[in-house]
């Protein structure tokens, strides 16, 4: 994940999950240990097309849904895959067998926000820093992969779980036919939370 995506995820987390749309460049810079020029670079396209308003003392997210779509169109899940393998275990057993310290995303992460999935799914996606533990439980093989591990970033764990915006943008970028049903359902949860 690119450093500018940390900023987009944080703004979306604040507006969707904390219902706070105000921020400052300094606050973002300090939180993610990034220079204010990197933060400004992340915000520039958002300001240009009216998703955020940048002020001297405080700034504001104006259009959460457009910001979510903007990030979704720029995200590349495929580039973040660091391990993939096949497991013959059923989906729920695979999910239950994942080691401590992983963060579910996409279909598995969706269950954190809504218990009933909109479709059956076969592939599972997780972020982790403990790849060795995953490999011990799910060794490499030559079958068609149904378990995917994504590189995490140093700030993923500050959210305690994968944020709804992260789950949505990951779903948006997945090739499985059922990704569309999950992303539409995730978007409707987002809209409900932001009052649309």
PDB file of N, CA and C in Angstrom, residues 87 97-99 131-140:
ATOM      1  N   UNK A  87      -6.044 -24.457   0.259  1.00  0.00           N
ATOM      2  CA  UNK A  87      -6.388 -25.300   1.409  1.00  0.00           C
ATOM      3  C   UNK A  87      -7.679 -26.026   1.081  1.00  0.00           C
ATOM      4  N   UNK A  97      -8.785 -21.337  11.384  1.00  0.00           N
ATOM      5  CA  UNK A  97      -7.421 -21.855  11.534  1.00  0.00           C
ATOM      6  C   UNK A  97      -6.345 -20.788  11.355  1.00  0.00           C
ATOM      7  N   UNK A  98      -6.741 -19.585  11.029  1.00  0.00           N
ATOM      8  CA  UNK A  98      -5.752 -18.522  10.843  1.00  0.00           C
ATOM      9  C   UNK A  98      -5.114 -18.188  12.188  1.00  0.00           C
ATOM     10  N   UNK A  99      -3.815 -17.892  12.192  1.00  0.00           N
ATOM     11  CA  UNK A  99      -3.134 -17.593  13.459  1.00  0.00           C
ATOM     12  C   UNK A  99      -3.541 -16.241  14.035  1.00  0.00           C
ATOM     13  N   UNK A 131       3.782 -13.892   8.638  1.00  0.00           N
ATOM     14  CA  UNK A 131       3.647 -14.785   7.484  1.00  0.00           C
ATOM     15  C   UNK A 131       4.129 -16.204   7.797  1.00  0.00           C
ATOM     16  N   UNK A 132       5.208 -16.330   8.561  1.00  0.00           N
ATOM     17  CA  UNK A 132       5.743 -17.664   8.881  1.00  0.00           C
ATOM     18  C   UNK A 132       4.700 -18.547   9.555  1.00  0.00           C
ATOM     19  N   UNK A 133       3.917 -17.961  10.432  1.00  0.00           N
ATOM     20  CA  UNK A 133       2.869 -18.703  11.135  1.00  0.00           C
ATOM     21  C   UNK A 133       1.796 -19.183  10.160  1.00  0.00           C
ATOM     22  N   UNK A 134       1.442 -18.344   9.205  1.00  0.00           N
ATOM     23  CA  UNK A 134       0.444 -18.725   8.191  1.00  0.00           C
ATOM     24  C   UNK A 134       0.987 -19.870   7.341  1.00  0.00           C
ATOM     25  N   UNK A 135       2.248 -19.768   6.935  1.00  0.00           N
ATOM     26  CA  UNK A 135       2.861 -20.801   6.089  1.00  0.00           C
ATOM     27  C   UNK A 135       2.921 -22.143   6.826  1.00  0.00           C
ATOM     28  N   UNK A 136       3.181 -22.114   8.131  1.00  0.00           N
ATOM     29  CA  UNK A 136       3.193 -23.363   8.915  1.00  0.00           C
ATOM     30  C   UNK A 136       1.831 -24.050   8.864  1.00  0.00           C
ATOM     31  N   UNK A 137       0.786 -23.255   8.962  1.00  0.00           N
ATOM     32  CA  UNK A 137      -0.571 -23.820   8.987  1.00  0.00           C
ATOM     33  C   UNK A 137      -1.105 -24.137   7.594  1.00  0.00           C
ATOM     34  N   UNK A 138      -0.660 -23.371   6.621  1.00  0.00           N
ATOM     35  CA  UNK A 138      -1.135 -23.537   5.241  1.00  0.00           C
ATOM     36  C   UNK A 138       0.069 -23.564   4.298  1.00  0.00           C
ATOM     37  N   UNK A 139       0.717 -24.732   4.168  1.00  0.00           N
ATOM     38  CA  UNK A 139       1.922 -24.827   3.336  1.00  0.00           C
ATOM     39  C   UNK A 139       1.635 -24.570   1.850  1.00  0.00           C
ATOM     40  N   UNK A 140       2.691 -24.189   1.164  1.00  0.00           N
ATOM     41  CA  UNK A 140       2.622 -23.930  -0.276  1.00  0.00           C
ATOM     42  C   UNK A 140       2.288 -25.219  -1.025  1.00  0.00           C
TER      43      UNK A 140
END
